[in-house]
Amino acid sequence: EIQLVESGGGLVQSGGSLRLSCKASGLAVPFSSYAMAWVRQAPGKGLEWITGITRGVGVTNYADSVKGRFTMSKDNAQNTLYLQMNSLKAEDTAIYYCAEGFTGAGVRGRGTQVTVSS
């Protein structure tokens, strides 16, 4: 079964940037064959899908809440998923998870905490 480990979270001021990484292992097929997603959970709220990437050519889509500020990329040679987050806002404070599947409904990692101070 795929295992996912996120890193790169931390404390950043409003307007700042962070880059999250997600390393995949235990792959049954090449990483290029996996659709992947980033989801997040803010304090006291449910899981929110923020971006997904299709398998193969890697078409991405974003939630309106992050569109234009966040960019997901996938390095199939390194089995790694990235999330570049710019213009961060206090409401982006959450635990960020990478997950299997375009909607993030599959296996998730343990997450990495992102805290944006206003």
Short mmCIF file of C-alpha atoms in Angstrom, two decimals:
data_model
loop_
_atom_site.label_atom_id
_atom_site.label_comp_id
_atom_site.label_asym_id
_atom_site.label_seq_id
_atom_site.Cartn_x
_atom_site.Cartn_y
_atom_site.Cartn_z
CA GLU A 1 0.00 0.00 0.00
CA ILE A 2 1.18 3.50 -0.74
CA GLN A 3 2.67 5.41 2.19
CA LEU A 4 2.82 9.20 2.21
CA VAL A 5 4.96 11.50 4.35
CA GLU A 6 4.43 15.26 4.30
CA SER A 7 6.99 17.88 5.29
CA GLY A 8 7.63 21.59 5.01
CA GLY A 9 4.99 23.02 7.27
CA GLY A 10 5.66 25.71 9.84
CA LEU A 11 4.82 29.17 11.09
CA VAL A 12 4.72 31.98 8.55
CA GLN A 13 3.44 35.54 8.53
CA SER A 14 0.45 36.57 6.50
CA GLY A 15 1.52 37.21 2.92
CA GLY A 16 4.39 34.77 3.17
CA SER A 17 5.11 31.54 1.34
CA LEU A 18 5.74 27.90 2.14
CA ARG A 19 6.48 24.84 0.06
CA LEU A 20 5.14 21.52 1.22
CA SER A 21 6.49 18.17 0.06
CA CYS A 22 4.97 14.72 0.12
CA LYS A 23 7.17 11.68 -0.41
CA ALA A 24 5.47 8.51 -1.58
CA SER A 25 6.71 4.97 -1.03
CA GLY A 26 5.31 1.45 -1.21
CA LEU A 27 4.06 2.08 -4.72
CA ALA A 28 2.34 -0.75 -6.58
CA VAL A 29 2.76 1.02 -9.94
CA PRO A 30 4.85 4.01 -11.11
CA PHE A 31 4.03 7.26 -9.32
CA SER A 32 2.93 8.70 -12.64
CA SER A 33 -0.03 6.30 -12.51
CA TYR A 34 -1.35 7.83 -9.30
CA ALA A 35 -3.74 10.74 -9.20
CA MET A 36 -3.03 12.74 -6.06
CA ALA A 37 -4.46 15.55 -4.01
CA TRP A 38 -3.81 17.92 -1.18
CA VAL A 39 -6.48 18.34 1.46
CA ARG A 40 -6.44 20.35 4.66
CA GLN A 41 -8.23 20.52 7.97
CA ALA A 42 -8.52 23.82 9.79
CA PRO A 43 -9.09 23.89 13.56
CA GLY A 44 -12.62 22.80 14.37
CA LYS A 45 -13.53 22.16 10.73
CA GLY A 46 -13.80 19.20 8.39
CA LEU A 47 -11.48 18.14 5.63
CA GLU A 48 -11.29 20.52 2.69
CA TRP A 49 -10.05 19.43 -0.73
CA ILE A 50 -7.81 22.16 -2.12
CA THR A 51 -6.15 20.68 -5.21
CA GLY A 52 -5.87 17.52 -7.27
CA ILE A 53 -3.72 16.28 -10.13
CA THR A 54 -4.68 13.58 -12.60
CA ARG A 55 -2.51 10.59 -13.34
CA GLY A 56 -0.51 10.57 -16.53
CA VAL A 57 -0.28 14.05 -18.04
CA GLY A 58 -1.03 15.61 -14.67
CA VAL A 59 -3.85 18.08 -15.15
CA THR A 60 -4.44 20.11 -12.00
CA ASN A 61 -7.50 21.75 -10.52
CA TYR A 62 -7.87 23.99 -7.49
CA ALA A 63 -10.49 25.00 -5.00
CA ASP A 64 -11.59 28.61 -5.30
CA SER A 65 -10.16 29.29 -1.85
CA VAL A 66 -6.59 28.73 -3.06
CA LYS A 67 -6.79 29.33 -6.82
CA GLY A 68 -4.13 31.77 -7.98
CA ARG A 69 -2.14 31.42 -4.75
CA PHE A 70 -1.28 27.72 -4.51
CA THR A 71 0.42 25.54 -7.11
CA MET A 72 0.71 21.77 -7.01
CA SER A 73 3.36 19.89 -8.89
CA LYS A 74 4.38 16.24 -9.12
CA ASP A 75 7.86 14.84 -9.67
CA ASN A 76 7.26 11.31 -10.87
CA ALA A 77 10.98 10.48 -10.95
CA GLN A 78 11.31 11.37 -7.26
CA ASN A 79 7.91 10.02 -6.18
CA THR A 80 7.22 13.40 -4.65
CA LEU A 81 4.30 15.77 -4.64
CA TYR A 82 4.70 19.47 -3.92
CA LEU A 83 2.44 22.31 -2.89
CA GLN A 84 3.77 25.84 -3.35
CA MET A 85 1.74 28.22 -1.22
CA ASN A 86 2.05 31.96 -1.78
CA SER A 87 0.20 34.96 -0.37
CA LEU A 88 -0.76 32.96 2.68
CA LYS A 89 -3.65 34.14 4.81
CA ALA A 90 -4.63 33.43 8.40
CA GLU A 91 -7.51 31.29 7.11
CA ASP A 92 -4.97 28.97 5.47
CA THR A 93 -3.96 27.78 8.94
CA ALA A 94 -4.57 24.03 8.96
CA ILE A 95 -3.04 20.61 8.91
CA TYR A 96 -2.18 19.80 5.31
CA TYR A 97 -2.34 16.24 4.02
CA CYS A 98 -1.39 14.72 0.72
CA ALA A 99 -3.69 11.92 -0.33
CA GLU A 100 -4.14 9.30 -3.01
CA GLY A 101 -6.71 10.02 -5.67
CA PHE A 102 -7.79 13.21 -7.40
CA THR A 103 -10.34 13.93 -4.68
CA GLY A 104 -8.05 12.78 -1.89
CA ALA A 105 -10.38 9.97 -0.89
CA GLY A 106 -7.62 7.37 -0.67
CA VAL A 107 -4.68 6.87 1.65
CA ARG A 108 -3.53 10.03 3.45
CA GLY A 109 -0.29 10.92 5.17
CA ARG A 110 -0.06 12.10 8.77
CA GLY A 111 -0.06 15.72 7.72
CA THR A 112 2.05 18.79 8.34
CA GLN A 113 0.92 21.83 10.32
CA VAL A 114 0.81 25.22 8.63
CA THR A 115 0.18 28.23 10.83
CA VAL A 116 -0.22 31.69 9.34
CA SER A 117 0.02 34.59 11.75
CA SER A 118 -1.88 37.75 10.94
#
